[in-house]
PDB file of C-alpha atoms and ligand atoms in Angstrom:
ATOM      1  CA  MET A  20     107.820  19.382  75.658  1.00 93.00           C
ATOM      2  CA  MET A  21     104.305  20.446  75.551  1.00 94.00           C
ATOM      3  CA  GLY A  22     105.422  22.783  72.440  1.00 95.00           C
ATOM      4  CA  ALA A  23     107.159  19.856  70.756  1.00 96.00           C
ATOM      5  CA  MET A  24     103.854  17.726  71.350  1.00 95.00           C
ATOM      6  CA  ILE A  25     101.576  20.479  69.895  1.00 95.00           C
ATOM      7  CA  LYS A  26     103.399  21.133  66.912  1.00 96.00           C
ATOM      8  CA  SER A  27     103.761  17.466  66.284  1.00 96.00           C
ATOM      9  CA  PHE A  28     100.962  14.841  67.832  1.00 95.00           C
ATOM     10  CA  TYR A  29      98.340  17.457  68.239  1.00 94.00           C
ATOM     11  CA  ALA A  30      98.801  18.600  64.650  1.00 95.00           C
ATOM     12  CA  GLU A  31      98.493  15.097  63.360  1.00 94.00           C
ATOM     13  CA  THR A  32      95.740  14.360  65.247  1.00 92.00           C
ATOM     14  CA  GLU A  33      93.723  17.768  64.477  1.00 93.00           C
ATOM     15  CA  ASN A  34      95.077  17.653  61.186  1.00 96.00           C
ATOM     16  CA  LEU A  35      96.616  21.060  61.253  1.00 96.00           C
ATOM     17  CA  LYS A  36      99.808  22.122  59.707  1.00 97.00           C
ATOM     18  CA  PRO A  37     102.352  23.158  62.552  1.00 97.00           C
ATOM     19  CA  GLU A  38     103.125  26.381  60.567  1.00 96.00           C
ATOM     20  CA  ASN A  39      99.466  27.591  61.088  1.00 97.00           C
ATOM     21  CA  ILE A  40      99.674  26.714  64.961  1.00 97.00           C
ATOM     22  CA  PHE A  41     100.722  29.662  66.939  1.00 97.00           C
ATOM     23  CA  SER A  42     102.029  28.323  70.463  1.00 96.00           C
ATOM     24  CA  VAL A  43     101.896  30.583  73.268  1.00 97.00           C
ATOM     25  CA  SER A  44     103.649  29.281  76.476  1.00 97.00           C
ATOM     26  CA  ILE A  45     102.876  30.590  80.103  1.00 97.00           C
ATOM     27  CA  MET A  46     106.034  29.804  82.172  1.00 97.00           C
ATOM     28  CA  PRO A  47     107.114  30.979  85.667  1.00 97.00           C
ATOM     29  CA  CYS A  48     110.895  30.983  84.234  1.00 97.00           C
ATOM     30  CA  THR A  49     112.704  33.944  82.144  1.00 97.00           C
ATOM     31  CA  ALA A  50     115.020  31.732  80.784  1.00 96.00           C
ATOM     32  CA  LYS A  51     112.232  30.044  78.821  1.00 97.00           C
ATOM     33  CA  LYS A  52     112.378  33.091  76.288  1.00 97.00           C
ATOM     34  CA  PHE A  53     115.811  32.122  75.617  1.00 94.00           C
ATOM     35  CA  GLU A  54     114.760  28.508  75.269  1.00 94.00           C
ATOM     36  CA  GLN A  55     112.103  29.417  73.122  1.00 96.00           C
ATOM     37  CA  GLN A  56     115.052  30.658  70.416  1.00 94.00           C
ATOM     38  CA  ARG A  57     117.181  27.456  70.428  1.00 93.00           C
ATOM     39  CA  ASP A  58     117.835  25.745  67.448  1.00 92.00           C
ATOM     40  CA  GLU A  59     117.673  22.490  68.923  1.00 92.00           C
ATOM     41  CA  MET A  60     113.696  23.338  69.977  1.00 93.00           C
ATOM     42  CA  THR A  61     112.714  23.569  66.159  1.00 93.00           C
ATOM     43  CA  GLN A  62     111.465  20.642  64.130  1.00 90.00           C
ATOM     44  CA  LYS A  63     112.064  21.622  60.362  1.00 89.00           C
ATOM     45  CA  GLY A  64     112.479  25.296  61.069  1.00 91.00           C
ATOM     46  CA  ILE A  65     109.644  25.508  62.943  1.00 95.00           C
ATOM     47  CA  ALA A  66     109.737  26.543  66.339  1.00 96.00           C
ATOM     48  CA  ASP A  67     108.285  24.409  69.075  1.00 97.00           C
ATOM     49  CA  VAL A  68     106.659  27.510  71.238  1.00 98.00           C
ATOM     50  CA  ASP A  69     106.027  30.914  69.467  1.00 98.00           C
ATOM     51  CA  ALA A  70     106.026  32.787  72.184  1.00 97.00           C
ATOM     52  CA  VAL A  71     106.730  32.693  76.208  1.00 98.00           C
ATOM     53  CA  LEU A  72     105.054  34.891  78.772  1.00 98.00           C
ATOM     54  CA  THR A  73     106.014  34.664  82.070  1.00 98.00           C
ATOM     55  CA  THR A  74     103.221  34.419  85.065  1.00 97.00           C
ATOM     56  CA  ARG A  75     103.982  37.948  85.833  1.00 97.00           C
ATOM     57  CA  GLU A  76     103.364  39.291  82.473  1.00 98.00           C
ATOM     58  CA  LEU A  77     100.335  37.445  82.179  1.00 97.00           C
ATOM     59  CA  ALA A  78      99.054  38.934  85.355  1.00 96.00           C
ATOM     60  CA  LYS A  79      99.785  42.397  83.707  1.00 97.00           C
ATOM     61  CA  LEU A  80      97.595  41.647  80.790  1.00 97.00           C
ATOM     62  CA  ILE A  81      94.843  40.300  82.849  1.00 97.00           C
ATOM     63  CA  ARG A  82      94.919  43.770  84.711  1.00 96.00           C
ATOM     64  CA  LEU A  83      95.241  45.730  81.474  1.00 98.00           C
ATOM     65  CA  PHE A  84      92.154  43.862  79.882  1.00 97.00           C
ATOM     66  CA  ASN A  85      90.320  44.107  83.318  1.00 97.00           C
ATOM     67  CA  ILE A  86      89.565  40.505  83.319  1.00 96.00           C
ATOM     68  CA  ASP A  87      87.512  39.625  86.586  1.00 96.00           C
ATOM     69  CA  MET A  88      89.225  36.335  87.094  1.00 92.00           C
ATOM     70  CA  ASP A  89      86.312  35.420  90.045  1.00 93.00           C
ATOM     71  CA  ASN A  90      83.623  35.270  87.560  1.00 95.00           C
ATOM     72  CA  LEU A  91      85.257  33.724  84.473  1.00 94.00           C
ATOM     73  CA  GLU A  92      83.316  30.433  83.808  1.00 94.00           C
ATOM     74  CA  PRO A  93      85.912  27.342  84.295  1.00 91.00           C
ATOM     75  CA  GLU A  94      86.622  25.571  81.269  1.00 92.00           C
ATOM     76  CA  LEU A  95      88.194  22.194  80.998  1.00 90.00           C
ATOM     77  CA  ALA A  96      91.710  22.196  78.962  1.00 90.00           C
ATOM     78  CA  ASP A  97      91.564  20.667  75.495  1.00 85.00           C
ATOM     79  CA  SER A  98      92.169  17.414  74.572  1.00 84.00           C
ATOM     80  CA  PRO A  99      94.260  15.606  73.521  1.00 81.00           C
ATOM     81  CA  LEU A 100      96.838  16.796  76.017  1.00 87.00           C
ATOM     82  CA  GLY A 101      94.485  17.834  78.137  1.00 91.00           C
ATOM     83  CA  THR A 102      94.595  15.952  81.107  1.00 93.00           C
ATOM     84  CA  ARG A 103      97.453  16.559  83.745  1.00 93.00           C
ATOM     85  CA  SER A 104      98.335  14.679  86.908  1.00 96.00           C
ATOM     86  CA  SER A 105      99.350  16.232  90.264  1.00 97.00           C
ATOM     87  CA  ALA A 106     102.802  14.563  89.711  1.00 97.00           C
ATOM     88  CA  GLY A 107     103.442  17.045  86.807  1.00 96.00           C
ATOM     89  CA  LYS A 108     102.022  19.852  88.691  1.00 97.00           C
ATOM     90  CA  ILE A 109     104.267  19.599  91.958  1.00 98.00           C
ATOM     91  CA  PHE A 110     107.035  19.777  89.347  1.00 97.00           C
ATOM     92  CA  GLY A 111     106.741  23.755  90.266  1.00 97.00           C
ATOM     93  CA  THR A 112     108.724  23.011  93.645  1.00 98.00           C
ATOM     94  CA  SER A 113     112.067  21.923  94.634  1.00 98.00           C
ATOM     95  CA  GLY A 114     111.607  18.290  95.266  1.00 98.00           C
ATOM     96  CA  GLY A 115     108.561  17.925  92.888  1.00 98.00           C
ATOM     97  CA  VAL A 116     110.279  16.433  90.219  1.00 98.00           C
ATOM     98  CA  MET A 117     112.459  13.830  92.279  1.00 98.00           C
ATOM     99  CA  GLU A 118     109.121  13.103  93.918  1.00 98.00           C
ATOM    100  CA  ALA A 119     107.119  12.642  90.711  1.00 98.00           C
ATOM    101  CA  ALA A 120     109.958  10.474  88.897  1.00 97.00           C
ATOM    102  CA  LEU A 121     110.025   8.206  92.184  1.00 97.00           C
ATOM    103  CA  ARG A 122     106.386   7.377  92.137  1.00 97.00           C
ATOM    104  CA  THR A 123     106.507   5.911  88.375  1.00 97.00           C
ATOM    105  CA  THR A 124     110.114   4.601  89.350  1.00 96.00           C
ATOM    106  CA  TYR A 125     108.595   2.697  92.768  1.00 97.00           C
ATOM    107  CA  ALA A 126     105.664   1.261  90.239  1.00 97.00           C
ATOM    108  CA  LYS A 127     108.164   0.389  87.843  1.00 95.00           C
ATOM    109  CA  ILE A 128     110.337  -1.102  90.201  1.00 96.00           C
ATOM    110  CA  THR A 129     107.903  -3.034  92.287  1.00 97.00           C
ATOM    111  CA  GLY A 130     105.214  -3.535  89.550  1.00 97.00           C
ATOM    112  CA  LYS A 131     102.962  -1.984  92.470  1.00 96.00           C
ATOM    113  CA  GLU A 132     102.022   1.563  93.336  1.00 96.00           C
ATOM    114  CA  MET A 133     103.011   3.502  96.348  1.00 95.00           C
ATOM    115  CA  LYS A 134     100.361   3.271  99.121  1.00 92.00           C
ATOM    116  CA  LYS A 135     100.782   6.886 100.208  1.00 90.00           C
ATOM    117  CA  PHE A 136     102.368   9.159  97.325  1.00 93.00           C
ATOM    118  CA  LYS A 137     104.326  11.312  99.921  1.00 95.00           C
ATOM    119  CA  ILE A 138     107.883  11.429  99.887  1.00 95.00           C
ATOM    120  CA  HIS A 139     108.680  13.479 102.953  1.00 96.00           C
ATOM    121  CA  GLU A 140     112.355  13.195 102.326  1.00 96.00           C
ATOM    122  CA  VAL A 141     112.303  15.299  99.127  1.00 97.00           C
ATOM    123  CA  ARG A 142     109.894  18.073 100.341  1.00 97.00           C
ATOM    124  CA  GLY A 143     110.619  21.307 102.431  1.00 95.00           C
ATOM    125  CA  HIS A 144     112.388  24.701 101.862  1.00 94.00           C
ATOM    126  CA  LYS A 145     116.067  23.456 102.407  1.00 96.00           C
ATOM    127  CA  GLY A 146     118.297  24.159  99.899  1.00 97.00           C
ATOM    128  CA  ARG A 147     119.660  20.724  99.634  1.00 97.00           C
ATOM    129  CA  LYS A 148     117.811  17.546 100.698  1.00 98.00           C
ATOM    130  CA  GLU A 149     118.763  13.991 100.272  1.00 97.00           C
ATOM    131  CA  ALA A 150     117.622  10.642 100.897  1.00 96.00           C
ATOM    132  CA  ASN A 151     118.368   6.658 101.156  1.00 96.00           C
ATOM    133  CA  LEU A 152     115.106   4.714  99.578  1.00 96.00           C
ATOM    134  CA  LYS A 153     114.572   1.212  99.426  1.00 95.00           C
ATOM    135  CA  ILE A 154     112.650   0.196  96.385  1.00 95.00           C
ATOM    136  CA  GLY A 155     112.118  -3.339  95.749  1.00 93.00           C
ATOM    137  CA  GLU A 156     115.620  -4.882  96.605  1.00 95.00           C
ATOM    138  CA  ILE A 157     117.454  -1.394  95.113  1.00 95.00           C
ATOM    139  CA  ASN A 158     118.752   1.327  97.595  1.00 96.00           C
ATOM    140  CA  LEU A 159     118.259   4.419  95.631  1.00 97.00           C
ATOM    141  CA  GLY A 160     120.315   7.625  96.964  1.00 98.00           C
ATOM    142  CA  VAL A 161     118.645  10.893  95.918  1.00 98.00           C
ATOM    143  CA  ALA A 162     119.649  14.507  96.168  1.00 98.00           C
ATOM    144  CA  VAL A 163     117.688  17.702  95.694  1.00 98.00           C
ATOM    145  CA  VAL A 164     118.970  20.963  95.355  1.00 98.00           C
ATOM    146  CA  SER A 165     117.705  24.218  94.381  1.00 97.00           C
ATOM    147  CA  GLY A 166     119.939  27.232  93.958  1.00 96.00           C
ATOM    148  CA  LEU A 167     122.897  27.290  91.668  1.00 95.00           C
ATOM    149  CA  LYS A 168     125.408  27.744  94.724  1.00 96.00           C
ATOM    150  CA  GLU A 169     124.051  24.254  96.373  1.00 97.00           C
ATOM    151  CA  ALA A 170     124.283  22.652  93.273  1.00 97.00           C
ATOM    152  CA  GLU A 171     127.871  23.549  92.787  1.00 97.00           C
ATOM    153  CA  THR A 172     128.846  22.262  96.462  1.00 97.00           C
ATOM    154  CA  LEU A 173     127.137  18.785  95.493  1.00 97.00           C
ATOM    155  CA  LEU A 174     128.941  18.561  92.392  1.00 96.00           C
ATOM    156  CA  GLN A 175     132.108  19.109  94.123  1.00 97.00           C
ATOM    157  CA  GLU A 176     131.753  16.614  96.644  1.00 98.00           C
ATOM    158  CA  ILE A 177     130.728  14.188  93.798  1.00 97.00           C
ATOM    159  CA  ARG A 178     133.869  15.319  92.020  1.00 97.00           C
ATOM    160  CA  GLU A 179     135.907  14.396  95.034  1.00 97.00           C
ATOM    161  CA  GLY A 180     134.487  10.844  95.079  1.00 97.00           C
ATOM    162  CA  ARG A 181     130.926  10.562  96.401  1.00 96.00           C
ATOM    163  CA  ASP A 182     129.119   7.842  95.121  1.00 95.00           C
ATOM    164  CA  ASP A 183     126.066   6.943  96.950  1.00 97.00           C
ATOM    165  CA  ILE A 184     124.004   9.309  95.065  1.00 97.00           C
ATOM    166  CA  HIS A 185     122.227   7.807  91.914  1.00 96.00           C
ATOM    167  CA  PHE A 186     119.713  10.331  90.801  1.00 97.00           C
ATOM    168  CA  ILE A 187     120.156  14.371  91.507  1.00 98.00           C
ATOM    169  CA  GLU A 188     117.441  16.666  90.748  1.00 98.00           C
ATOM    170  CA  VAL A 189     118.594  20.371  90.543  1.00 97.00           C
ATOM    171  CA  MET A 190     116.657  23.672  90.091  1.00 97.00           C
ATOM    172  CA  ALA A 191     118.409  26.912  89.300  1.00 96.00           C
ATOM    173  CA  CYS A 192     116.172  28.871  91.698  1.00 96.00           C
ATOM    174  CA  PRO A 193     116.082  28.362  95.174  1.00 95.00           C
ATOM    175  CA  GLY A 194     113.077  27.051  96.108  1.00 96.00           C
ATOM    176  CA  GLY A 195     112.094  25.914  92.321  1.00 97.00           C
ATOM    177  CA  CYS A 196     109.930  27.392  89.743  1.00 97.00           C
ATOM    178  CA  ILE A 197     107.236  28.753  92.358  1.00 97.00           C
ATOM    179  CA  ALA A 198     110.387  31.164  92.958  1.00 96.00           C
ATOM    180  CA  GLY A 199     111.327  31.636  89.139  1.00 97.00           C
ATOM    181  CA  GLY A 200     112.630  34.676  88.019  1.00 96.00           C
ATOM    182  CA  GLY A 201     109.019  35.374  85.774  1.00 97.00           C
ATOM    183  CA  GLN A 202     107.110  35.372  89.116  1.00 96.00           C
ATOM    184  CA  PRO A 203     106.094  38.601  90.784  1.00 93.00           C
ATOM    185  CA  ILE A 204     109.153  40.356  91.539  1.00 92.00           C
ATOM    186  CA  ASN A 205     110.473  40.839  95.495  1.00 88.00           C
ATOM    187  CA  SER A 206     108.090  38.125  96.644  1.00 90.00           C
ATOM    188  CA  LYS A 207     108.283  37.310 100.665  1.00 93.00           C
ATOM    189  CA  PRO A 208     109.370  33.913 101.607  1.00 93.00           C
ATOM    190  CA  LYS A 209     106.032  33.428 103.044  1.00 95.00           C
ATOM    191  CA  ALA A 210     104.460  33.670  99.448  1.00 95.00           C
ATOM    192  CA  ILE A 211     107.016  31.200  98.365  1.00 95.00           C
ATOM    193  CA  LYS A 212     105.987  28.760 100.765  1.00 95.00           C
ATOM    194  CA  SER A 213     102.724  29.402 100.256  1.00 97.00           C
ATOM    195  CA  ARG A 214     103.032  28.362  96.721  1.00 97.00           C
ATOM    196  CA  MET A 215     104.748  25.252  97.726  1.00 97.00           C
ATOM    197  CA  LYS A 216     102.021  24.379 100.071  1.00 97.00           C
ATOM    198  CA  SER A 217      99.280  25.180  97.542  1.00 98.00           C
ATOM    199  CA  LEU A 218     100.978  22.740  95.129  1.00 98.00           C
ATOM    200  CA  TYR A 219     100.877  19.996  97.553  1.00 98.00           C
ATOM    201  CA  GLU A 220      97.107  20.535  98.479  1.00 98.00           C
ATOM    202  CA  ILE A 221      96.622  20.211  94.752  1.00 97.00           C
ATOM    203  CA  ASP A 222      98.271  16.990  94.999  1.00 97.00           C
ATOM    204  CA  GLU A 223      96.310  15.541  97.761  1.00 97.00           C
ATOM    205  CA  LYS A 224      93.036  16.263  96.095  1.00 96.00           C
ATOM    206  CA  GLU A 225      93.867  15.185  92.622  1.00 95.00           C
ATOM    207  CA  SER A 226      93.254  11.563  91.795  1.00 94.00           C
ATOM    208  CA  ILE A 227      96.104  11.096  89.004  1.00 97.00           C
ATOM    209  CA  LYS A 228      98.901  11.213  90.808  1.00 97.00           C
ATOM    210  CA  VAL A 229     101.423   9.559  88.518  1.00 98.00           C
ATOM    211  CA  SER A 230     102.250  10.298  84.999  1.00 96.00           C
ATOM    212  CA  HIS A 231     102.317   6.819  83.998  1.00 96.00           C
ATOM    213  CA  ARG A 232      98.230   6.720  85.023  1.00 97.00           C
ATOM    214  CA  ASN A 233      97.614  10.109  83.000  1.00 96.00           C
ATOM    215  CA  PRO A 234      95.154   8.929  80.371  1.00 95.00           C
ATOM    216  CA  SER A 235      96.933  11.506  78.105  1.00 93.00           C
ATOM    217  CA  ILE A 236     100.297  10.333  78.580  1.00 94.00           C
ATOM    218  CA  ILE A 237      99.173   6.605  78.106  1.00 95.00           C
ATOM    219  CA  GLU A 238      97.424   7.780  74.890  1.00 93.00           C
ATOM    220  CA  ILE A 239     100.479   9.544  73.608  1.00 94.00           C
ATOM    221  CA  TYR A 240     102.730   6.594  73.670  1.00 95.00           C
ATOM    222  CA  GLN A 241     100.538   4.200  72.500  1.00 95.00           C
ATOM    223  CA  GLN A 242      99.377   6.422  69.458  1.00 94.00           C
ATOM    224  CA  TYR A 243     102.493   8.272  68.777  1.00 96.00           C
ATOM    225  CA  LEU A 244     105.885   7.991  70.977  1.00 97.00           C
ATOM    226  CA  GLY A 245     105.715   4.247  71.304  1.00 96.00           C
ATOM    227  CA  LYS A 246     106.991   3.932  74.357  1.00 94.00           C
ATOM    228  CA  PRO A 247     109.512   6.052  76.842  1.00 91.00           C
ATOM    229  CA  LEU A 248     113.353   6.688  75.055  1.00 93.00           C
ATOM    230  CA  SER A 249     112.008   5.585  71.837  1.00 97.00           C
ATOM    231  CA  ALA A 250     113.690   6.900  68.931  1.00 97.00           C
ATOM    232  CA  LYS A 251     110.665   9.575  68.304  1.00 96.00           C
ATOM    233  CA  SER A 252     110.714  10.470  71.903  1.00 96.00           C
ATOM    234  CA  HIS A 253     114.335  10.867  71.833  1.00 95.00           C
ATOM    235  CA  GLU A 254     113.801  13.579  68.745  1.00 93.00           C
ATOM    236  CA  LEU A 255     111.107  15.525  70.370  1.00 95.00           C
ATOM    237  CA  LEU A 256     111.559  15.471  74.243  1.00 95.00           C
ATOM    238  CA  HIS A 257     115.079  15.544  74.407  1.00 94.00           C
ATOM    239  CA  THR A 258     117.825  18.002  73.673  1.00 93.00           C
ATOM    240  CA  THR A 259     121.320  18.239  73.962  1.00 92.00           C
ATOM    241  CA  TYR A 260     123.771  21.268  75.238  1.00 89.00           C
ATOM    242  CA  THR A 261     127.015  22.572  74.138  1.00 86.00           C
ATOM    243  CA  LYS A 262     129.150  24.597  76.248  1.00 83.00           C
ATOM    244  CA  ARG A 263     129.401  27.966  75.199  1.00 80.00           C
ATOM    245  CA  TYR A 264     131.756  30.060  77.659  1.00 78.00           C
ATOM    246  CA  ASN A 265     133.194  29.813  80.772  1.00 69.00           C
ATOM    247  CA  ILE A 266     132.195  31.294  83.924  1.00 66.00           C
ATOM    248  CA  LEU A 267     134.575  32.351  86.009  1.00 63.00           C
ATOM    249  CA  LEU A 268     133.227  32.004  89.970  1.00 58.00           C
TER     250      LEU A 268
HETATM  251  S1  SF4 B 304     114.016  26.727  88.454  1.00 60.60           S
HETATM  252 FE1  SF4 B 304     113.930  28.482  87.927  1.00 60.60          FE
HETATM  253  S2  SF4 B 304     115.268  28.290  85.936  1.00 60.60           S
HETATM  254 FE2  SF4 B 304     114.653  26.441  86.612  1.00 60.60          FE
HETATM  255  S3  SF4 B 304     112.740  26.048  85.027  1.00 60.60           S
HETATM  256 FE3  SF4 B 304     112.148  26.406  87.161  1.00 60.60          FE
HETATM  257  S4  SF4 B 304     112.312  28.929  86.837  1.00 60.60           S
HETATM  258 FE4  SF4 B 304     113.451  28.306  85.214  1.00 60.60          FE
END
C-alpha cells in the first residue's frame, strides 16, 4: 500500500516521475520479496515497490557499515505520508490489525471514539482469540488466528456451519509479523513476547491511536483517494489472488 501511494500520490505531490523513484520496503516478512514481484502490484508496468529488505538484512547492513545506532540524530519521517498512528504500528502483532480496525469501526458505528483504546480480548499470545463485542446496537463476532494451522481449524468450523463470526484476522506467522520469517532466526518465545509488549507500549504513549485521525490518512483521502472503497482506492490499495496449485495437507 505504501509503495502504491509513493509511486502515485507522493510522486504527483512532489512532481516526480514514478519511474524515477526507487522505493525500498523494510519488512519483517520474507514473503514480501515474492509480493514485490507480483504483476498485480504494478501500475502501468512500474512496480509499486522496487526492492524489499527484511529486518534481518537491515540489521546485517547496519553491522556491515558499522553504523552506531545509539549516536544517530533522530529525524522525522518525510511528509506527506510521514505521520503514523499507533493503530498502524500494532499491526505487527497478532490481534493488532483487528484492534486497529475495531477502533475505527467503533467510531464509524457510534459516532464517538472509544474511551480506552484497548481491546483485551484480541490481545495476547494464544493462537486463537475470539470475542463477541457489542458496538452500538450491533453484536460483532470476531476471531483472530495466527499460524496457518489455527486458520485451517477455524475455517473448517465455519465450513461446518459456524456463523457467529463476522470478522477474522489471519496472520500466517504464529504471533504475527513480530515473529515473521524476515526477523532474527531462532528468536526465543521471550523475545517475541517482548516485541509484542513493546508495540503495546508504543501504542500507550502515542497521541494518535486511530487511523481515521491520522492527518496523513485524512489528507490522502481528501486530496487523492476520495473515500474508503472509492474506485481509486480499490485500484491502488486492493489486490486479488488466483489459485495456483493445491497443497496437499
Ligand atoms: S504474519 Fe508472517 S507472513 Fe504474514 S505478513 Fe506478517 S511476517 Fe509476513
